[in-house]
XYZ file of C-alpha atoms in Angstrom:
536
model
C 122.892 142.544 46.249
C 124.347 143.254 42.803
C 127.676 144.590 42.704
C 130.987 144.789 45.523
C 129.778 148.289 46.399
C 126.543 147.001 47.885
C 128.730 143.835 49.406
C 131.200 146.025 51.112
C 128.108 147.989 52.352
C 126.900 144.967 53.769
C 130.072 143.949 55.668
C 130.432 147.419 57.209
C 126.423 147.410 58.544
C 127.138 144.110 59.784
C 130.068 145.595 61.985
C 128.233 148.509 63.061
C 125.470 146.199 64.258
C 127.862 143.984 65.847
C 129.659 147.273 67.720
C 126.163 148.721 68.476
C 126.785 151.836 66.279
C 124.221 151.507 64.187
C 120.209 151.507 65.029
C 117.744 148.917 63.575
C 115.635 151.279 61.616
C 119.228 152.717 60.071
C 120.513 149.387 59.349
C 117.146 148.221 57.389
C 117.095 151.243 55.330
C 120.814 150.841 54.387
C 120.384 146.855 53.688
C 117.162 147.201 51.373
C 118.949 149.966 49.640
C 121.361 147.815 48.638
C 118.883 145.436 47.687
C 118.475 143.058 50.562
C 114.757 142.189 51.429
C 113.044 142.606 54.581
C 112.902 138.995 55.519
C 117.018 138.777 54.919
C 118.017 142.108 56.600
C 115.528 140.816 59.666
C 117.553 138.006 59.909
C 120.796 139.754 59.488
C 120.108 142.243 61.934
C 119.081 139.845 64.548
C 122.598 137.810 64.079
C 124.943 140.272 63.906
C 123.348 142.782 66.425
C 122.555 139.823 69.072
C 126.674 139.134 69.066
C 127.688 142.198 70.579
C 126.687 142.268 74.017
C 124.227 144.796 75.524
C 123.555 146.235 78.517
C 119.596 145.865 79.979
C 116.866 143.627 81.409
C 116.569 141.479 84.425
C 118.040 138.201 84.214
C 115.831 135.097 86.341
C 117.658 132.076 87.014
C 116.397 128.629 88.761
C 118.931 127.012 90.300
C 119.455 123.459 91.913
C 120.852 122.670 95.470
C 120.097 125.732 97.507
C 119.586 125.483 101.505
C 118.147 127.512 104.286
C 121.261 126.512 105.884
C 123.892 128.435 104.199
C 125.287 131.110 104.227
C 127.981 133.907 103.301
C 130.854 131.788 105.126
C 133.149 131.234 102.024
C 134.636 128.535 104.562
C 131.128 126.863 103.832
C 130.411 126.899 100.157
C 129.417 123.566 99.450
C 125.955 124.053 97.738
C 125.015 125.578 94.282
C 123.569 127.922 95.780
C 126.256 129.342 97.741
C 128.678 128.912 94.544
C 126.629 130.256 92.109
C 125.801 134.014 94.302
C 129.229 133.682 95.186
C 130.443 134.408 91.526
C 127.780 136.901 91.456
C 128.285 139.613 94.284
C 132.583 138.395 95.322
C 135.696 138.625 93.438
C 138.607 135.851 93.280
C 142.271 136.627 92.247
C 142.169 134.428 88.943
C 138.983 133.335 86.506
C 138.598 130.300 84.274
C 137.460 131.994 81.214
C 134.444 130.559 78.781
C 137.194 128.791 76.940
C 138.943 127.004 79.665
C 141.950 129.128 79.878
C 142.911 131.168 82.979
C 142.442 134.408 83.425
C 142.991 137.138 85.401
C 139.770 138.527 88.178
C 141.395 140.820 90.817
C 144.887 139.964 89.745
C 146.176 141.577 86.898
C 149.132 139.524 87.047
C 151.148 137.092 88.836
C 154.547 135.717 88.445
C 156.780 132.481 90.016
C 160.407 132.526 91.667
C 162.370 130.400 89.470
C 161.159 126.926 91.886
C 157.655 128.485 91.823
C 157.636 128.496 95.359
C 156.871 132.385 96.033
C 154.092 133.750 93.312
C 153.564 137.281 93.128
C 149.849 138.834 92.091
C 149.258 142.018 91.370
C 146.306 143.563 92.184
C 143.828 145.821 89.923
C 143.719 149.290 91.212
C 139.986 149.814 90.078
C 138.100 147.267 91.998
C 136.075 148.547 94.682
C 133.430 146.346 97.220
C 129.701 147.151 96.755
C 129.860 149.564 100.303
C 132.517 151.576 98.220
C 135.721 150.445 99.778
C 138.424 150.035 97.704
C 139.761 146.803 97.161
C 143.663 146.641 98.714
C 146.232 143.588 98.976
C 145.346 143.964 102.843
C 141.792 142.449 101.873
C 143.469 139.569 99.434
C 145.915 138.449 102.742
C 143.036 138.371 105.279
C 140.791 136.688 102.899
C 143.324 134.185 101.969
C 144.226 133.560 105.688
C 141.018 133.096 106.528
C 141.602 129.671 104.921
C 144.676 128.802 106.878
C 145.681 128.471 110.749
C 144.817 125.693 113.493
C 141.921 127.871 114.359
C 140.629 127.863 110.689
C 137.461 125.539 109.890
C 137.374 126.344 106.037
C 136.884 123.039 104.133
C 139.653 124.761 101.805
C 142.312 124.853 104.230
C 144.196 121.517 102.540
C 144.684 123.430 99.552
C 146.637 125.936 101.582
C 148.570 123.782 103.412
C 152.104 124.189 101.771
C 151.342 128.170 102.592
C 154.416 129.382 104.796
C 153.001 132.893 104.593
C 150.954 135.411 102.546
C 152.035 139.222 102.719
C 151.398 142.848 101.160
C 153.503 144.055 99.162
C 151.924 147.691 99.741
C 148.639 148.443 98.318
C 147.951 146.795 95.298
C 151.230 143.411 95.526
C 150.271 139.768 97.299
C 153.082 137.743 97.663
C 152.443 133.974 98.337
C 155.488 131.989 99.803
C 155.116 128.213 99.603
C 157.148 125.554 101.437
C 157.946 123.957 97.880
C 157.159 124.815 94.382
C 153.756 124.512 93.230
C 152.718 125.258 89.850
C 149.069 125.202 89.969
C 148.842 128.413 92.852
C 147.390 130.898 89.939
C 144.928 128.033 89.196
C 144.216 127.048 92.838
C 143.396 130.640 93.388
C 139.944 130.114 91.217
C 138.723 127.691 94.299
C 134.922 128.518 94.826
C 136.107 129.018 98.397
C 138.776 131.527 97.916
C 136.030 134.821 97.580
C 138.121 138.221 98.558
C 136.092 139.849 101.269
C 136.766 143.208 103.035
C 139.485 143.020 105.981
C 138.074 143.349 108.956
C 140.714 145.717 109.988
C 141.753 143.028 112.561
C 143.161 140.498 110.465
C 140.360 138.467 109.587
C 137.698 139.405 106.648
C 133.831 140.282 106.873
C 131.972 138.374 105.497
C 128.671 138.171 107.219
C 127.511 141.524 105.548
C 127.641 140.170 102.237
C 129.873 142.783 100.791
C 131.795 141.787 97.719
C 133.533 143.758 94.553
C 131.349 140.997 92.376
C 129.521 142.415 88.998
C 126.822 142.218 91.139
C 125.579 143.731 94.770
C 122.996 142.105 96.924
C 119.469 144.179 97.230
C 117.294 141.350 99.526
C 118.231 137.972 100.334
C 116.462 134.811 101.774
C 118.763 131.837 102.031
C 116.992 128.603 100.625
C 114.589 131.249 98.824
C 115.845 133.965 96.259
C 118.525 136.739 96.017
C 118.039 140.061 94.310
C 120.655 141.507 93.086
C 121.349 144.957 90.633
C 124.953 145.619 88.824
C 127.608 147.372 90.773
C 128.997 150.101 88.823
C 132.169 149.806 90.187
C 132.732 146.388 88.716
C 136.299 146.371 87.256
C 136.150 143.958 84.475
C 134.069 143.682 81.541
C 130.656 141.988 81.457
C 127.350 142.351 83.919
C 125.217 143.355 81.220
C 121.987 142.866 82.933
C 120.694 145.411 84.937
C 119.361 142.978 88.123
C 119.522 138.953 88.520
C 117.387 137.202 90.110
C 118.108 133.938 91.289
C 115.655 131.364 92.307
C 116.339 128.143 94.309
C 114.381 125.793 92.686
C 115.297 122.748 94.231
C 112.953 120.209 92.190
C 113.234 119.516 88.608
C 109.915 119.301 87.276
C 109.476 123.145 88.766
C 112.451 124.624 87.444
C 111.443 123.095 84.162
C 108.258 124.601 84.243
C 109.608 127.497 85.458
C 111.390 128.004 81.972
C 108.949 126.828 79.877
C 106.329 129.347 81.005
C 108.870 132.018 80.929
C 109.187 132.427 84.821
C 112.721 132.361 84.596
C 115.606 133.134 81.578
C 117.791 129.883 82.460
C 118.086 126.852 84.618
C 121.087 125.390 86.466
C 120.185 121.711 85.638
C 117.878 119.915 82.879
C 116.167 117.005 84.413
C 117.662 113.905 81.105
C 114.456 112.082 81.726
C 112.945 115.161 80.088
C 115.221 116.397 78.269
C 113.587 115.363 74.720
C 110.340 116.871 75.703
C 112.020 119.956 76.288
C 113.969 120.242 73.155
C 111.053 120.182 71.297
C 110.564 123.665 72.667
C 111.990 126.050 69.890
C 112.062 128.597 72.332
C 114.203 126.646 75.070
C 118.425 126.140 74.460
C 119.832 123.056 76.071
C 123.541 123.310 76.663
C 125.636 120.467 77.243
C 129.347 120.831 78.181
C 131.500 117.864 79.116
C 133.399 118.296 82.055
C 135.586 117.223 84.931
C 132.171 117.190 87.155
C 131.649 114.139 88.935
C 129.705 111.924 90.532
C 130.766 109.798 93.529
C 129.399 107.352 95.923
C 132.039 107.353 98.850
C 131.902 104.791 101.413
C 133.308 105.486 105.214
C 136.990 103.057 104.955
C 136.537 103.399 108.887
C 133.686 101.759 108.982
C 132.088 98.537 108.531
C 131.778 96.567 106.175
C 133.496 99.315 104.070
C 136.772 98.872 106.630
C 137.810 95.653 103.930
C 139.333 96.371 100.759
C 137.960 93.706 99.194
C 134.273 94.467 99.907
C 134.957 98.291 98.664
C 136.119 96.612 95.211
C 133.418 94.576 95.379
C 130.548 97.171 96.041
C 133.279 98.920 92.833
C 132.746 95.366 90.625
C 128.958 96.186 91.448
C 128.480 99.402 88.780
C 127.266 98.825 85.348
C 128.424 102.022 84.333
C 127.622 101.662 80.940
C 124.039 100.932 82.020
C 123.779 103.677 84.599
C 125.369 106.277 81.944
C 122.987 104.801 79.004
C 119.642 104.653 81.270
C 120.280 107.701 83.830
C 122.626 110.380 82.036
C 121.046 109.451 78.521
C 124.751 109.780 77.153
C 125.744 112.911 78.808
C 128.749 111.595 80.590
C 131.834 110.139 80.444
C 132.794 106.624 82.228
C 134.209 107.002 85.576
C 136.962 104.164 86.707
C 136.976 105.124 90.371
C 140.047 107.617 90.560
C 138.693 111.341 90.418
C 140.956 112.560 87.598
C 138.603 113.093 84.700
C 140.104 113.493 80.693
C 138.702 117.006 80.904
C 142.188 117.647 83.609
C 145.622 117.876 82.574
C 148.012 114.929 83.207
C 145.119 112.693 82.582
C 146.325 108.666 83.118
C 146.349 106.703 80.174
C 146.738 103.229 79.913
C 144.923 102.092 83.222
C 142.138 98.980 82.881
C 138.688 100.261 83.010
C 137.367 98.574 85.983
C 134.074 96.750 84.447
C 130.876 95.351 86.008
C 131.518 91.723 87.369
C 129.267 90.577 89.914
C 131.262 86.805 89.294
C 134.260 88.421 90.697
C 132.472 90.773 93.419
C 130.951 87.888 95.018
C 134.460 85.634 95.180
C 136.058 89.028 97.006
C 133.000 88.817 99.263
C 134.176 85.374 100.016
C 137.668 85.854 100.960
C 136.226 88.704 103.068
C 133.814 86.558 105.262
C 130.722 89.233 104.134
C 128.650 87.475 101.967
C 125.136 87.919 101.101
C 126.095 91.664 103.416
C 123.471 94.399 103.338
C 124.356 97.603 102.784
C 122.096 101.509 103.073
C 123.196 104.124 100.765
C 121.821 107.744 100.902
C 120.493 110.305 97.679
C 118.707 112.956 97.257
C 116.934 114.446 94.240
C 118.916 117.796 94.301
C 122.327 115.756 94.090
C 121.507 115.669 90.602
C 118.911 114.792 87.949
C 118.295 110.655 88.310
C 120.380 110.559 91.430
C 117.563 108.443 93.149
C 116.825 106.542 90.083
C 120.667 105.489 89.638
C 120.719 104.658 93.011
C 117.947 102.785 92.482
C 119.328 100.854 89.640
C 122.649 100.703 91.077
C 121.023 98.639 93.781
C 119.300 96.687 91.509
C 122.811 95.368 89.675
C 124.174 94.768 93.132
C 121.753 92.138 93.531
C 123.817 89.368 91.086
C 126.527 89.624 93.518
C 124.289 88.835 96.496
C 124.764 92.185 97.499
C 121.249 93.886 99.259
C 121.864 97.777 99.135
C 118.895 99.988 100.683
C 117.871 103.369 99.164
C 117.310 105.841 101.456
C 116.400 108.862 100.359
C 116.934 111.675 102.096
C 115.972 115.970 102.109
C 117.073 117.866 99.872
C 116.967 120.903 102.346
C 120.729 120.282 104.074
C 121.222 117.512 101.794
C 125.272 118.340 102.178
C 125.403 119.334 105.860
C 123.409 116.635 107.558
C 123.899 113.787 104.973
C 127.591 114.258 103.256
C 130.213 113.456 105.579
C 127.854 112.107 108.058
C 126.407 109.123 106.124
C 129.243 105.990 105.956
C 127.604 105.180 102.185
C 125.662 108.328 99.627
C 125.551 110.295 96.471
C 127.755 112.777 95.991
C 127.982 115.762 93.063
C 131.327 117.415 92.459
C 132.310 120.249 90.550
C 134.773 120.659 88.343
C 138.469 121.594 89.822
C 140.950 122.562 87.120
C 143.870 119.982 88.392
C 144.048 116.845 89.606
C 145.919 118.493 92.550
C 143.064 120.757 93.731
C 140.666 117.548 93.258
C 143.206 115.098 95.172
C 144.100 117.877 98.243
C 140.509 118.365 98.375
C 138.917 115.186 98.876
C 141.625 112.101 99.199
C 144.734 113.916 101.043
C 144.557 112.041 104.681
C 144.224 115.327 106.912
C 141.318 117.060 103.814
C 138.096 118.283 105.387
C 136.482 116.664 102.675
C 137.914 113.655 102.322
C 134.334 111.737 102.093
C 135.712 108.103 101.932
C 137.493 108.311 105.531
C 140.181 107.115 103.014
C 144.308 106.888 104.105
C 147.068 106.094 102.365
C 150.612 106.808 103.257
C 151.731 105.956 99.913
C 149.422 108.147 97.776
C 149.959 111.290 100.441
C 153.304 110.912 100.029
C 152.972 110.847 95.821
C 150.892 114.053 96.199
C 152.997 115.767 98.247
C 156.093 114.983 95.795
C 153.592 116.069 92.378
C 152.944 119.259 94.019
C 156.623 120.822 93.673
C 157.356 118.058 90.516
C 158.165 120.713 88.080
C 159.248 117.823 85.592
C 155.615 117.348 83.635
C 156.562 114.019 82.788
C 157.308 112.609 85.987
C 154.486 114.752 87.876
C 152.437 112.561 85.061
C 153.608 109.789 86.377
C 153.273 110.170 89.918
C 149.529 110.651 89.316
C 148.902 107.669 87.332
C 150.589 105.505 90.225
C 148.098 107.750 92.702
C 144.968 107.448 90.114
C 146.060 103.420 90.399
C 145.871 103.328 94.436
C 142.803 105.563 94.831
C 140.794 102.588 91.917
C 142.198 99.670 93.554
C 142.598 101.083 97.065
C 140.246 104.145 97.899
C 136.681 103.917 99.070
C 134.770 105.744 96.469
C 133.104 104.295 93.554
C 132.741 107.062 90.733
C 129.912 106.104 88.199
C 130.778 109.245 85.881
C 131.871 112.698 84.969
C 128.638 114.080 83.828
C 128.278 117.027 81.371
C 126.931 120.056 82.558
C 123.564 120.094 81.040
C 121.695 123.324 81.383
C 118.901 125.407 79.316
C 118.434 128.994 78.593
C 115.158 130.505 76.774
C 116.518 131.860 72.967
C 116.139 135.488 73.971
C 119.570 134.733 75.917
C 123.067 135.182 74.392
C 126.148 133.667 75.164
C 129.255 133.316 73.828
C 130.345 130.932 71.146
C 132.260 128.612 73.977
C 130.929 127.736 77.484
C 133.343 127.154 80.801
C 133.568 123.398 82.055
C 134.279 124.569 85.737
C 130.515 124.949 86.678
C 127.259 125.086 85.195
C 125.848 128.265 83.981
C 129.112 129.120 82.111
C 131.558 128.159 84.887
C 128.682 129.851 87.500
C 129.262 133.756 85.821
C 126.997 133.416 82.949
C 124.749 135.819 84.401
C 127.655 138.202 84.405
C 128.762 136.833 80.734
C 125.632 136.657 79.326
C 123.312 139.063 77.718
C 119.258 139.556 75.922
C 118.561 139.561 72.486
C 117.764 142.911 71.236
């Protein structure tokens, strides 16, 4: 270039790419008449174009933990299978956006009382469900309730359980009244479990047709298999630029790798970190790697033996060489767990607290005072938990050893890995996704009466604490009160956590996404194939 005129001619073809306004042929002509080469305006064109998201293409996904188990029960999302279509073809009231931040899905709004125990949402007018059906405040109440009642098996219902009552407010108002303040509802509202399905007209929801007001609508489905699904016109917020997804369960790592490199698929849910440097030498592979509130737990049963003694739970705790496990089986891509599941990537995160370390000198004297010594111990994994789950198990048992510790590796399925195995098993491996508080995480999985609570584990003391945090408006003392809770579930609870692993994922480079990436899920927060878009 060689003046401002052919600058400034420069910076407006670079918009006009950007906004799609301007065709490739056009924008070479302009850029070499202002005396950029071909080679330059090639690469120009292929930055600034590429930014602005485009409509087109089919977009092939392998994913991870998929079952011929599950199904559209949003009472039963557990697996990444059921998560990941569930962001695809339902809506929720609230989003976490790419950035972290909430935003708004079917809720346009929402606003507190003055205690924040009544929140208010109001509800887009233009969303509509795939069979045409507009979306109403009548299907938000049913959907929600769903969740609640004595009769209600949802594994969700804990996090509704300071719900007096959720009502319509005529067609397009919800109106959530709590029994206390709670300032995380508009958060707790992005729960995986918490999909808006169509009434039923009878107070409940329908959800066994698979109807949703998601980006995306359902063409053929074969649980365990492969979904096909094509964008639903009536989607009412921005994004679903591909024309059709299709999503792949690829439960074993080695094929889902393949799978990418051979251009079988666009993207994969989770990179296998034994491979990882094999695959980056790929110039035509991405691998993304977000840190994130993920984690990964090994729960023992507190109920039953030997796990019933504190002091051999601390001990089978002293037992972790997290440092090792992080160094030799997430290659770095995690950050150290201390057995309380409130990762750094939450708010109110506890400072301050010791790092419980590996000690196999000390695990064997609490073995002592416990009359186990020398115990033997089975705990169960599965390759789809996650990439090296076996392996750290593996190792994991090998570090036990020092403290005189014998700990069996079985490995299980990965078919119904979560619904014969979690929950079922008194010692396995366990993958969590992100939740945006610790509240969601705690209510979830360590609240005495939680469907999920995997360790068995109760304590008056720290249901009481998260009872009281729940309506603490004070942010200092709600801080507080879950440092003392983060303190009983490491020196109390029954579940060792190893790490909080980064979501590592790859995409082939002919897919765009934005400059930041969500740390709820992988794949963007699971909507990446609704936030993502092809190269031109």
């Amino acid at each position: 270039m060689t003046n401002t005129n052919d600058t400034e001619m420069m910076t407006r073809l670079g918009v006009a790419a950007k906004s799609g306004s301007i065709s490739r042929r056009s924008f070479m002509n302009y850029s070499m008449a202002a005396g950029v080469g071909a080679t330059t305006a090639t690469g120009l064109w292929t930055s600034k174009a590429n930014a602005a998201p485009q409509k087109g293409g089919t977009f092939r996904f392998g994913i991870h933990d998929g079952n011929s188990s599950d199904n559209h029960d949003p009472g039963t999302y557990v697996s990444r299978q059921q998560i990941y279509l569930a962001h695809q073809y339902r809506s929720y009231l609230t989003m976490i956006n790419s950035d972290g931040t909430l935003g708004n899905d079917l809720a346009t709004g929402w606003e507190p009382n003055d205690d924040a125990s009544v929140w208010t949402f109001q509800i887009t007018p233009d969303a509509s469900f795939h069979s045409g059906k507009p979306v109403t405040s009548e299907d938000v109440v049913n959907s929600l309730n769903f969740h609640r009642g004595e009769k209600s098996t949802s594994a969700a219902k804990a996090l509704l359980s300071s719900v007096d009552d959720i009502t319509a407010d005529g067609d397009h108002t919800v109106v959530i009244s709590l029994n206390g303040g709670n300032a995380d509802v508009p958060w707790l509202m992005t729960d995986y479990h918490f999909a808006i399905c169509p009434s039923d007209g009878e107070g409940s929801i329908d959800w066994k047709s698979g109807d949703g007001s998601g980006p995306y609508k359902i063409d053929s489905a074969e649980w365990g298999v492969q979904f096909y699904l094509s964008r639903h016109e009536g989607w009412h917020l921005d994004g679903a630029w591909f024309d059709k997804l299709e999503m792949l369960v690829l439960n074993d790592p080695n094929a889902r790798q393949t799978a990418l490199v051979t251009g079988a698929v666009d993207a994969i849910s989770l990179v296998d970190l034994k491979t990882k440097a094999l695959l980056e030498r790929d110039k035509s592979v991405k691998i993304l790697s977000v840190p994130s509130a993920a984690a990964i737990t090994m729960p023992m049963f507190c109920d039953a033996e030997p796990f019933k003694d504190v002091n051999v739970r601390n001990a089978l705790k002293l037992c972790m060489d997290r440092d090792e496990v992080i160094q030799k089986i997430a290659f770095g891509e995690a950050t150290k767990g201390n057995d309380f599941h409130h990762s750094p990537a939450m708010p109110y995160y506890p400072e301050g607290i010791e790092q419980r370390e590996y000690d196999p000198d000390q695990a064997k004297s609490l073995l002592k005072t416990a009359g186990a010594e020398n115990i033997e111990v089975s705990i169960h994994t599965a390759d789809s938990v996650f990439s090296g789950a076996v392996d750290m198990c593996v190792l994991y048992a090998e570090q036990a050893k020092k403290a005189g510790i014998k700990v069996n590796v079985v490995r299980e399925a990965n078919d119904g890995y979560y619904s014969d195995v979690w929950l079922k098993k008194p010692f396995c491996a366990v993958s969590w996704g992100a939740r945006p508080t610790p509240d969601v995480m705690y209510s979830l999985a360590y609240a005495s009466d939680a469907a999920w609570n995997e360790s068995h584990w109760q304590n008056e003391e720290f249901n009481k604490l998260l009872n009281q945090a729940k309506s603490e408006l004070d942010d200092e003392r709600r801080s507080q009160m879950y440092s003392e809770m983060a303190i009983l579930a490491k020196d109390d609870g029954g579940t060792i956590i190893p790490f909080f692993n980064n979501f590592v994922y790859a995409t082939t480079d002919k897919v765009m996404t934005g400059e930041k990436l969500a740390a709820s899920w992988e794949l963007d927060g699971a909507r990446g194939p609704s936030r993502w878009w092809f190269a031109s």
